[in-house]
Short mmCIF file of C-alpha atoms and ligand atoms in Angstrom, two decimals:
data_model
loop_
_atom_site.label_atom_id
_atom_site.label_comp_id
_atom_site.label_asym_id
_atom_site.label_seq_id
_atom_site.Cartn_x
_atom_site.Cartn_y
_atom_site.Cartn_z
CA UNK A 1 0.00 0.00 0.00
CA UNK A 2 1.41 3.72 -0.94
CA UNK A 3 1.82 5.71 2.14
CA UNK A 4 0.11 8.53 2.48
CA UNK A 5 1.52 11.84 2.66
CA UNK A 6 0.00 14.13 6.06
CA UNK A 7 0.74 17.79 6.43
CA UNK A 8 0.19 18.53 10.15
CA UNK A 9 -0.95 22.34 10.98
CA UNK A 10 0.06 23.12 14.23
CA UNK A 11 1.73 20.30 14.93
CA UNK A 12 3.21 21.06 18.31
CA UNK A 13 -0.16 21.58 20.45
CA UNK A 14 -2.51 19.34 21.70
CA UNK A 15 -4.47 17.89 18.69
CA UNK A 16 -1.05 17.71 16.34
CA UNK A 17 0.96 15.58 19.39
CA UNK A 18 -2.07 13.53 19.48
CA UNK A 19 -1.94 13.09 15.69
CA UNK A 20 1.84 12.27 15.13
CA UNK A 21 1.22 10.03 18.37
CA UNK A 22 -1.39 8.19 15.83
CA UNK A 23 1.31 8.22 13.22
CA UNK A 24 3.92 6.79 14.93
CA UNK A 25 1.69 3.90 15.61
CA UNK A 26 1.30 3.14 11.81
CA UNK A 27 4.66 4.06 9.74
CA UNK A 28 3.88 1.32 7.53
CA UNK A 29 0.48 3.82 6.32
CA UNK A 30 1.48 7.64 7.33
CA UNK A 31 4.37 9.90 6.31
CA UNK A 32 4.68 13.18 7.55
CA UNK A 33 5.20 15.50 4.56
CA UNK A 34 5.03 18.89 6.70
CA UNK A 35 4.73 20.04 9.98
CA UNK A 36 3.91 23.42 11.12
CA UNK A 37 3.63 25.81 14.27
CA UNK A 38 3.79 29.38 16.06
CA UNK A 39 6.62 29.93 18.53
CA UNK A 40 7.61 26.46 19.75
CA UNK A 41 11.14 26.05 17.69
CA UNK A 42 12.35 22.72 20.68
CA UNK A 43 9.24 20.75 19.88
CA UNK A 44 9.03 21.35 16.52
CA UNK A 45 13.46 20.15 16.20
CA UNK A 46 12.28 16.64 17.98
CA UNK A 47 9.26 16.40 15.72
CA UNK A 48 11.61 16.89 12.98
CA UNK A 49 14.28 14.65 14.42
CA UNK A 50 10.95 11.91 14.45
CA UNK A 51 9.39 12.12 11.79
CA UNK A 52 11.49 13.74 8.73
CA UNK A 53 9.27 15.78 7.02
CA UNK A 54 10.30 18.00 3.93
CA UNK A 55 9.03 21.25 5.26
CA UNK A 56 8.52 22.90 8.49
CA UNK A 57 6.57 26.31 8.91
CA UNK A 58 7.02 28.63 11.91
CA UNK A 59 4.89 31.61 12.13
CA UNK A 60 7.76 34.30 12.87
CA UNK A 61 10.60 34.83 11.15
CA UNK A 62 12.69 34.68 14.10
CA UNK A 63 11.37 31.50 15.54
CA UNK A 64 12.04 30.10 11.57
CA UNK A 65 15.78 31.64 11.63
CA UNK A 66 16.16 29.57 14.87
CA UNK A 67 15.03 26.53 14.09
CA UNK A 68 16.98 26.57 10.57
CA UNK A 69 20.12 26.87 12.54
CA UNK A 70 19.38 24.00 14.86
CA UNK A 71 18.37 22.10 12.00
CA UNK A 72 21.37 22.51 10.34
CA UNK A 73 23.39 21.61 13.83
CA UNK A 74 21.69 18.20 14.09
CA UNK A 75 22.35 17.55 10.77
CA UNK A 76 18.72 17.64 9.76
CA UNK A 77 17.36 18.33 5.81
CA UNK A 78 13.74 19.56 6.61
CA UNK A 79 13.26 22.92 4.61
CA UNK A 80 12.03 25.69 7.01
CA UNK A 81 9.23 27.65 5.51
CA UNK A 82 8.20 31.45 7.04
CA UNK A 83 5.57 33.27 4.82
CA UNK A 84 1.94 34.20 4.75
CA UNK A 85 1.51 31.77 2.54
CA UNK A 86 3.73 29.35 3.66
CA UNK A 87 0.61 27.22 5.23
CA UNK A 88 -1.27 27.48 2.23
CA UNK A 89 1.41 25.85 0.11
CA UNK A 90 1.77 23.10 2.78
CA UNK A 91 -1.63 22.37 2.77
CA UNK A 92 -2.34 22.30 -0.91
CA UNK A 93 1.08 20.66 -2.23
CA UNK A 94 0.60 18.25 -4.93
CA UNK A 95 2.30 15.34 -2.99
CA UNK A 96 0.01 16.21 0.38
CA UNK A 97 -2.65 13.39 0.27
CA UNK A 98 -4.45 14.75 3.97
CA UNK A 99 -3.99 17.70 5.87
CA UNK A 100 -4.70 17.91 9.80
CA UNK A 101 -6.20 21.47 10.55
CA UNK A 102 -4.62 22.04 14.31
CA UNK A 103 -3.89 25.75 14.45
CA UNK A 104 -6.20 27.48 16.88
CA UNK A 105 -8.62 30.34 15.82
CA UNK A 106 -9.28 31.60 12.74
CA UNK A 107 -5.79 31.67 11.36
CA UNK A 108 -6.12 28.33 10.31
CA UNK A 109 -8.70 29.49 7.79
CA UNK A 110 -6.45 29.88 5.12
CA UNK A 111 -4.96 27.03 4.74
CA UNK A 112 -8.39 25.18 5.32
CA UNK A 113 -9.62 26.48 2.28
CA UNK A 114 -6.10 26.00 0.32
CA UNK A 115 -6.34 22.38 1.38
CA UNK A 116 -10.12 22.36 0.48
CA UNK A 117 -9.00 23.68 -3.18
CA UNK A 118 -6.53 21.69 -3.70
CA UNK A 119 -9.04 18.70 -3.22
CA UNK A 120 -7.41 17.00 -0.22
CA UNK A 121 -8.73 15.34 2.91
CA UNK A 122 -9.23 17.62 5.35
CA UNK A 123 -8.75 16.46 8.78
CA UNK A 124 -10.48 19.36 10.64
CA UNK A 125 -9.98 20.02 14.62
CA UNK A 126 -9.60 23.71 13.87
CA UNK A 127 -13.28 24.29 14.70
CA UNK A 128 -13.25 28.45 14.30
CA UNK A 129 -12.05 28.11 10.97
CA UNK A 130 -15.35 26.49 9.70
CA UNK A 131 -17.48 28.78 12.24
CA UNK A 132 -15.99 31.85 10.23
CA UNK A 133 -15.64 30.30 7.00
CA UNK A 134 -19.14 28.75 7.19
CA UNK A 135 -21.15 28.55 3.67
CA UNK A 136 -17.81 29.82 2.13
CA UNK A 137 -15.71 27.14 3.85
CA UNK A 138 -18.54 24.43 2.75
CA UNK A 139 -19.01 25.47 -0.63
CA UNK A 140 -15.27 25.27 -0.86
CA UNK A 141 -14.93 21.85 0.20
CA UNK A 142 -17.97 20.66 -2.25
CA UNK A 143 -17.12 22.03 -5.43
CA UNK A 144 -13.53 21.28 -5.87
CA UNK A 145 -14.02 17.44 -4.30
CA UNK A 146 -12.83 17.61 -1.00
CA UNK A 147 -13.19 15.10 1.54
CA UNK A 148 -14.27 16.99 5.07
CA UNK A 149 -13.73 15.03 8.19
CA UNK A 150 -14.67 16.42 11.86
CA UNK A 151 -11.89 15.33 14.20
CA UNK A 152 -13.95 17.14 17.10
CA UNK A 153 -15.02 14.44 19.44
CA UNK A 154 -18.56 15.48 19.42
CA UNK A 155 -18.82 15.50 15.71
CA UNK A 156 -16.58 12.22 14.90
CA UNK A 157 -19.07 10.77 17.06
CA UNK A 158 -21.86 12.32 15.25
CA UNK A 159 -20.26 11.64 11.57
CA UNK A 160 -19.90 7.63 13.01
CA UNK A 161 -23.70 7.77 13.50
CA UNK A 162 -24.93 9.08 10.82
CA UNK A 163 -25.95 7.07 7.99
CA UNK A 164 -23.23 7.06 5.26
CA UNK A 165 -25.81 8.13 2.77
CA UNK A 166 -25.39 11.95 2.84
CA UNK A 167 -28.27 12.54 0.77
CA UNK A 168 -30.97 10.87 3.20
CA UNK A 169 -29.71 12.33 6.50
CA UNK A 170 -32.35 14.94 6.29
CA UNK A 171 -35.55 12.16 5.53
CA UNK A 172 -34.04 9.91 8.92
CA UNK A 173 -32.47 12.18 10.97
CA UNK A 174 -34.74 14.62 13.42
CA UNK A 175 -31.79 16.09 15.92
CA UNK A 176 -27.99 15.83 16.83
CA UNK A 177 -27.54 15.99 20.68
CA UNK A 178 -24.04 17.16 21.40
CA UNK A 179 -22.74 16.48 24.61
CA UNK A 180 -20.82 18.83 26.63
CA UNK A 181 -18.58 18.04 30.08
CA UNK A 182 -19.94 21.41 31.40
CA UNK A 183 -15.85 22.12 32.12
CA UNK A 184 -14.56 22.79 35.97
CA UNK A 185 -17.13 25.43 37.20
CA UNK A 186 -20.62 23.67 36.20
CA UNK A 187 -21.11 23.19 39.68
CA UNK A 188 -19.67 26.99 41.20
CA UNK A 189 -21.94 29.37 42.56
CA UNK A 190 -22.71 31.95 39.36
CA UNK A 191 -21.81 35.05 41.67
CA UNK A 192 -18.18 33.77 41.72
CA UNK A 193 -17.15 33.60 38.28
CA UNK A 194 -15.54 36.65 37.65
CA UNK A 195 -12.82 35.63 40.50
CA UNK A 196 -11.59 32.70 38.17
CA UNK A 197 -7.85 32.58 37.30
CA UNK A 198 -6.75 31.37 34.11
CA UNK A 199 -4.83 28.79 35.63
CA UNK A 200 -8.49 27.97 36.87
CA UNK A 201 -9.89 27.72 33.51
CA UNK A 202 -7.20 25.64 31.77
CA UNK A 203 -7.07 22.60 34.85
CA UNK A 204 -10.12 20.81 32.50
CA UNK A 205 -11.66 17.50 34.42
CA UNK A 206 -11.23 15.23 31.76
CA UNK A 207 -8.53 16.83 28.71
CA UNK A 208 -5.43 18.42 28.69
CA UNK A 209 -6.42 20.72 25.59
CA UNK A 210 -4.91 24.34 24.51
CA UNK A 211 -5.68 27.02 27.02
CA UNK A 212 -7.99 28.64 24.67
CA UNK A 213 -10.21 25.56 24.75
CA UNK A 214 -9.41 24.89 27.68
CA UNK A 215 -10.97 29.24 28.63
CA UNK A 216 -13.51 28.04 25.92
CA UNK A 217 -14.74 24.63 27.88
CA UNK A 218 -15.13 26.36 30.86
CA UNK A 219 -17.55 29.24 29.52
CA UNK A 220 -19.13 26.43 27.42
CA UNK A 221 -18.12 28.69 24.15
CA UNK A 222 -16.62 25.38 23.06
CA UNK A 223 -20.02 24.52 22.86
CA UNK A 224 -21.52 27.32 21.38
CA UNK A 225 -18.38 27.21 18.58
CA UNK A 226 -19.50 23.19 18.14
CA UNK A 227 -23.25 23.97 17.25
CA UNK A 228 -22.05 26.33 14.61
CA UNK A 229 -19.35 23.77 13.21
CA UNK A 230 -22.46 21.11 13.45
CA UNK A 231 -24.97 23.41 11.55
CA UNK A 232 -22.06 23.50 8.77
CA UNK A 233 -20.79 19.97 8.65
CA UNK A 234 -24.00 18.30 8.73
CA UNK A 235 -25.94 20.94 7.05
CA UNK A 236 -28.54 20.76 9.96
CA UNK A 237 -30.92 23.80 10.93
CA UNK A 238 -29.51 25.07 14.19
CA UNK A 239 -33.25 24.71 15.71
CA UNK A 240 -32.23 20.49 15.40
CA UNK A 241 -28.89 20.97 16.98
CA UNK A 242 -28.94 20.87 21.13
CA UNK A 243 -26.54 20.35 23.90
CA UNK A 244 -26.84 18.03 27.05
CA UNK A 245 -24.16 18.32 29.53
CA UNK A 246 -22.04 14.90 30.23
CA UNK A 247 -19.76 15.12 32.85
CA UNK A 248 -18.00 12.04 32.46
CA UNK A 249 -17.37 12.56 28.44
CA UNK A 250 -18.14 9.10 27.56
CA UNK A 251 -20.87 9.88 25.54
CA UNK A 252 -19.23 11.35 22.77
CA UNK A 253 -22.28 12.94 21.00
CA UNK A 254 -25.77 11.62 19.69
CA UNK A 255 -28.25 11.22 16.88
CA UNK A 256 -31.35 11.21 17.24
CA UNK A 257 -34.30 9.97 14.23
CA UNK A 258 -37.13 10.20 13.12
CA UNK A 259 -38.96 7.32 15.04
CA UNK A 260 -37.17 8.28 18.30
CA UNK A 261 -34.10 5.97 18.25
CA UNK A 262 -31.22 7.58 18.88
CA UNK A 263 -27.71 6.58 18.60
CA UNK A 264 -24.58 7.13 20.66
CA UNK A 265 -20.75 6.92 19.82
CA UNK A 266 -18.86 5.76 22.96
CA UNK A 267 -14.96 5.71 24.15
CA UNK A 268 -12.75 6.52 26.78
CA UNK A 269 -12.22 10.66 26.09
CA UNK A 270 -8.79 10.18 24.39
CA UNK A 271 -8.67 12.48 21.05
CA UNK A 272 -6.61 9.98 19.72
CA UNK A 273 -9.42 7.86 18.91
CA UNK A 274 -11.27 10.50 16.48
CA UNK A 275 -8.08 11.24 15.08
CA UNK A 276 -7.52 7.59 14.51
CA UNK A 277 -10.58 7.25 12.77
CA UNK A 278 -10.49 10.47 10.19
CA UNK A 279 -7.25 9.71 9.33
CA UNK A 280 -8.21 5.49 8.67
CA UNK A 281 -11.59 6.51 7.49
CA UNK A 282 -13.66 4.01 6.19
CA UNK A 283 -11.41 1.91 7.97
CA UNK A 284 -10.60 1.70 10.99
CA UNK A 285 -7.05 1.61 13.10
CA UNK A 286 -5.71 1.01 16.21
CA UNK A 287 -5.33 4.34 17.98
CA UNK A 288 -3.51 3.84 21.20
CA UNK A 289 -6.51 4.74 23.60
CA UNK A 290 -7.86 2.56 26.13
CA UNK A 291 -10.91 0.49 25.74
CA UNK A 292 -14.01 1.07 27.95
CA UNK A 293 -14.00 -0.94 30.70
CA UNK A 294 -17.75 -1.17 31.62
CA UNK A 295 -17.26 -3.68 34.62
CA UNK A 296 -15.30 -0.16 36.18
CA UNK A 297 -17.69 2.58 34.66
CA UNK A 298 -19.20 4.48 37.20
CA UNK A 299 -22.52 6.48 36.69
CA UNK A 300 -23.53 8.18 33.21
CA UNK A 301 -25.32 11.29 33.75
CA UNK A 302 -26.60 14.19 31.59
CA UNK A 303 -28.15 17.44 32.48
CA UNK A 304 -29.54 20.62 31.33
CA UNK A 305 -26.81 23.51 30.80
CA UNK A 306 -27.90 26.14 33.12
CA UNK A 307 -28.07 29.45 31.54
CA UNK A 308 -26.88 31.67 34.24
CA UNK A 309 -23.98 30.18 34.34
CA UNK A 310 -23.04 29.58 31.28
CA UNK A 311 -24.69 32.69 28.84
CA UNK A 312 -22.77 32.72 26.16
CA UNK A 313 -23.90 28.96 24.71
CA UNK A 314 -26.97 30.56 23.36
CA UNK A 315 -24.97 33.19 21.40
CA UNK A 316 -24.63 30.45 19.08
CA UNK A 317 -28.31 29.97 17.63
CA UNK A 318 -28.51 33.80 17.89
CA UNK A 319 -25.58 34.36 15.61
CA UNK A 320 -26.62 31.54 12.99
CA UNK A 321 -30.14 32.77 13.29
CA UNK A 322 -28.88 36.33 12.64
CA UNK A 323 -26.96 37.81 9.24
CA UNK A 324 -24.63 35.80 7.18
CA UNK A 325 -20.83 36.66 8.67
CA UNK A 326 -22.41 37.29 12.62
CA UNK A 327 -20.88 33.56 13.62
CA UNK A 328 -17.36 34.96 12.22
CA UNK A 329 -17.85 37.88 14.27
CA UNK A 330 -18.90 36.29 17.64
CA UNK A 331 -15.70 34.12 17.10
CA UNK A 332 -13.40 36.79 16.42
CA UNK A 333 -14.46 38.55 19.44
CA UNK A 334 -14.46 35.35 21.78
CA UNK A 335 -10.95 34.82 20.74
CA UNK A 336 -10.22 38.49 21.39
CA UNK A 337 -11.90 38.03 24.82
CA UNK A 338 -10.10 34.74 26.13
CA UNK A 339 -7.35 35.85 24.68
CA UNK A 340 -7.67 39.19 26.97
CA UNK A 341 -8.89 36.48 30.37
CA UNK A 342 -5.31 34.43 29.41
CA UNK A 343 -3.37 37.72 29.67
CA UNK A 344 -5.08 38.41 32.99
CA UNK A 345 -6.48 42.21 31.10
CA UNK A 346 -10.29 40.88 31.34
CA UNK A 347 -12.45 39.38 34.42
CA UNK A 348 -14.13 35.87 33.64
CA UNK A 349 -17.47 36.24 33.66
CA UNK A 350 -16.44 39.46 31.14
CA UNK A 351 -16.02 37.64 28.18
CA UNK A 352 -19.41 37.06 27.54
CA UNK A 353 -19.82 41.01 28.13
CA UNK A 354 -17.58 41.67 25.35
CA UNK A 355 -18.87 38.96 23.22
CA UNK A 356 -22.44 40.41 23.65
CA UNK A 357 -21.58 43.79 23.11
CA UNK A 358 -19.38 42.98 19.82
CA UNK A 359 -22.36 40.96 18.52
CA UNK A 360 -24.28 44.11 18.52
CA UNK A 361 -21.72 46.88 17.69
CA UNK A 362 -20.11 44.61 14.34
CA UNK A 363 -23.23 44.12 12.14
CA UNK A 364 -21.80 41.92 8.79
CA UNK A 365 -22.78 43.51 5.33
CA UNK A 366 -22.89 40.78 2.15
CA UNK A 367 -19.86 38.68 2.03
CA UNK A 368 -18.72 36.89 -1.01
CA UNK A 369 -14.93 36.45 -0.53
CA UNK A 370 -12.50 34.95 1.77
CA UNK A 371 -11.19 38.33 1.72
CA UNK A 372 -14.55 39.87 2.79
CA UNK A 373 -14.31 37.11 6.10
CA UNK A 374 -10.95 38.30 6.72
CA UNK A 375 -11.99 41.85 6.89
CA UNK A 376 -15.30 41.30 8.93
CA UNK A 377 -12.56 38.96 10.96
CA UNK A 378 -10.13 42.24 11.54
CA UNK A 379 -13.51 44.71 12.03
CA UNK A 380 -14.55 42.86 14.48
CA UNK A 381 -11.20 42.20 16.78
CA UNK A 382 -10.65 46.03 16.70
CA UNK A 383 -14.00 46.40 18.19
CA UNK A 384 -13.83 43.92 20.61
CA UNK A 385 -10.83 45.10 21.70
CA UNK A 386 -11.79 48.90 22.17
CA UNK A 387 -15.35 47.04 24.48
CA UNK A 388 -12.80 44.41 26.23
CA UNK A 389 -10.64 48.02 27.43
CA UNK A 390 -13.82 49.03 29.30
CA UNK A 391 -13.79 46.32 31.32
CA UNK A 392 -9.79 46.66 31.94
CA UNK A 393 -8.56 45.14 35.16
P1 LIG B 1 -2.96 24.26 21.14
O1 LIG B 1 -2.91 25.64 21.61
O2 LIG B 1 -2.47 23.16 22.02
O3 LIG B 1 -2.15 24.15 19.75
C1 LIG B 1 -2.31 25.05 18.69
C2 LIG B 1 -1.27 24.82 17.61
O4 LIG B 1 -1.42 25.84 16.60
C3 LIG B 1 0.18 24.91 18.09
O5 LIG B 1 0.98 24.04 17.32
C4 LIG B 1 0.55 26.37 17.78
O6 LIG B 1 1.94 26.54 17.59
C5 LIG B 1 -0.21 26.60 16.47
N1 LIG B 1 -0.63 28.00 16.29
C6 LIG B 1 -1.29 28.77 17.19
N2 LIG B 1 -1.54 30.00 16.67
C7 LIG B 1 -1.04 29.98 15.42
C8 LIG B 1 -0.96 30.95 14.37
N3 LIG B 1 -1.46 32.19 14.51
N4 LIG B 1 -0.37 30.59 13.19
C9 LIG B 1 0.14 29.36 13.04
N5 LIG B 1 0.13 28.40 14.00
C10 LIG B 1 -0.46 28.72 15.16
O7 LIG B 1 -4.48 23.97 20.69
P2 LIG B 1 -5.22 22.55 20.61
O8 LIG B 1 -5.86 22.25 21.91
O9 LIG B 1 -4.35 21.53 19.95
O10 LIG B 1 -6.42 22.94 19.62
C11 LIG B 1 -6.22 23.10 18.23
C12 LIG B 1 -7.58 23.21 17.54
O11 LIG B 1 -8.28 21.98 17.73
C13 LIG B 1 -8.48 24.30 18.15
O12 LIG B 1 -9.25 24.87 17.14
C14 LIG B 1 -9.37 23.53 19.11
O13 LIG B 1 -10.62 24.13 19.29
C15 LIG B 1 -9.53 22.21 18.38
N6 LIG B 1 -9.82 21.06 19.25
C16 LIG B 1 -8.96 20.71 20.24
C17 LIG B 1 -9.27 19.64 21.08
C18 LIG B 1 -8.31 19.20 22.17
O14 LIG B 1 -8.60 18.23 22.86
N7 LIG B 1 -7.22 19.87 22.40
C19 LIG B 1 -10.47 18.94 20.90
C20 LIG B 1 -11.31 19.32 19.87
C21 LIG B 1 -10.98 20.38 19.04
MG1 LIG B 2 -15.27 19.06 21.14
#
């Protein structure tokens, strides 16, 4: 069997370890043709040292100059990239057979959509790039023959139940129930959010994720983000999407039919397992996580997310329900927001605030272009940022 060729977008975080992780496990199938990341020039030398790709992309030019040198000191060939458009031409490179999308936030957009036009299998963790790019990123994907494949738990697990039949999802299915683990504070009294730390935020029960999932899981904007990227991967009015929360994250997600039957995808939460099984798919590979033991399972419960504490999930039928581009906007000023929490500038229970007020301030005119996303992308950081500097701590 030919191996296949996998460009890995931020390749030292949480999803892209977890990926080459997966890839070690199967040299005989993978080969690494490119790896790429922001700032972290160490990793990204032993990932190099590993797994031998041809290229490696740093986001800075200094963090590129360094790890050229150190390259060059281990005696290593991979060609260090440093461009705007250096992801793009990873992602869309003739030999590139799939392309994990790991970069956090909507910078990852751009190669997305290179990947997507360049036909390739997109492995997609990157969740804000398909809540910005939305009918754009879709559209994208469907007309030049890309293959799409959600490595978010929720919506692997969702993608496993559907039926593979695309075109008779709509006839069978009625809902998708997306579980949520509700993150450390479903339990803390409301009135004492806006004394949370980020260190806090990012100690999640159940992953060790990226701190801006991590910020994101505990205001349940992961979730909010996750009905969007549903409404767009399964092409599913947002009115059929809901959210139950799942502590224990063994439910992955749900689908629910027509005649009431619904159907769960189960697992130990180890993101190596829908990793394992977008980059096998249709088959299926071994993917390092451990089994469920059921004899050792305690209790399964579900609840209702309580609103109070967590406003900001509802943002997310609000936006889709409002003008084309608001789902871009709510995400641009979420990232804006955490981003302002992680840098200890902005209280907690603020980021909704900002979010809010954004969502009314930024109001999207017709969009047409990747470059028109980008813009309402920029339009609506600046504002977020002059409402977050209100709140200034
Ligand atoms: P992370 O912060 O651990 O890693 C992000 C990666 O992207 C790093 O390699 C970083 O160097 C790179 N990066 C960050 N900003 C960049 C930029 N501007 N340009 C280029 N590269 C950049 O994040 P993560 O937890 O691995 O999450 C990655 C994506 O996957 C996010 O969209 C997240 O929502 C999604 N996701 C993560 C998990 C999880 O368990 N961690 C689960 C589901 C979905
Ligand atoms: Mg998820």
């Amino acid at each position: 069997m030919k191996k296949q060729k996998i460009t890995v977008l931020g390749s030292t975080g949480s999803i892209g370890t977890n990926t080459l992780d997966v890839v070690a496990r199967h040299r005989d199938r993978y080969e690494i043709f490119a790896l790429s990341a922001a700032t972290q020039v160490d990793l990204m030398l032993r990932q190099c040292a590993e797994f031998k790709p041809v290229y490696a992309a740093m986001a800075s030019p200094e963090h590129a100059l360094l790890l050229a040198e150190k390259l060059k000191q281990n005696g290593l060939q991979t060609q260090v990239l440093q461009a705007l458009d250096a992801l793009e031409m990873i992602a869309s490179h003739p030999d590139v057979d799939a392309v994990m999308a790991a970069i956090v936030g909507a910078a990852g957009l751009a190669p997305c959509l290179a990947a997507a036009r360049a036909g390739k299998r997109l492995l997609l963790a990157n969740k804000e790039a398909l809540v910005v790019g939305g009918a754009l990123f879709m559209q994208t994907v469907k007309s030049h023959g890309a293959t799409l494949l959600p490595i978010d738990s929720e919506h692997s697990a969702i993608f496993q139940c559907l039926p593979e039949d695309r075109s008779s999802w709509h006839r069978r299915v009625d809902s998708l129930l997306l579980t949520a683990s509700g993150g450390p504070f479903r339990e803390r009294d409301p009135a004492t959010l806006s004394a949370i730390t980020p260190e806090q935020a990012c100690a999640h029960p159940n992953f060790s994720m990226g701190r801006k999932i991590s910020v994101d899981s505990a205001t349940m904007m992961n979730k909010a983000l996750e009905v969007i990227e549903a409404r767009w991967l399964f092409d599913m009015e947002p009115d059929k999407i809901k959210v139950v929360i799942h502590p224990q994250q063994i439910v992955h997600s749900m689908v629910q039919f027509r005649d009431s039957s619904i159907l769960a995808q189960l697992g130990t939460p180890d993101m190596r397992v829908p990793i394992a099984c977008g980059l096998a798919w249709p088959e299926r590979m071994e993917s390092g996580a451990a089994c469920l033991d059921f004899s050792r399972l305690a209790a399964l419960t579900f609840e209702e997310a309580d609103e109070r504490r967590f406003p900001g999930l509802h943002l997310s039928w609000q936006a889709l329900r409002a003008a084309e581009g608001t789902t871009a906007v709510l995400n641009a000023s979420n990232e804006v927001a955490v981003a302002a929490f992680l840098e200890k500038r902005l209280a907690f229970d603020r980021i909704h605030a900002v979010n809010l007020q954004t969502l009314e301030t930024v109001v999207p005119s017709a969009l047409s272009s990747l470059g028109d996303l980008l813009e309402l992308d920029t339009q609506a950081r600046q504002a977020a940022e002059v409402i977050a500097r209100q709140w200034i701590l």
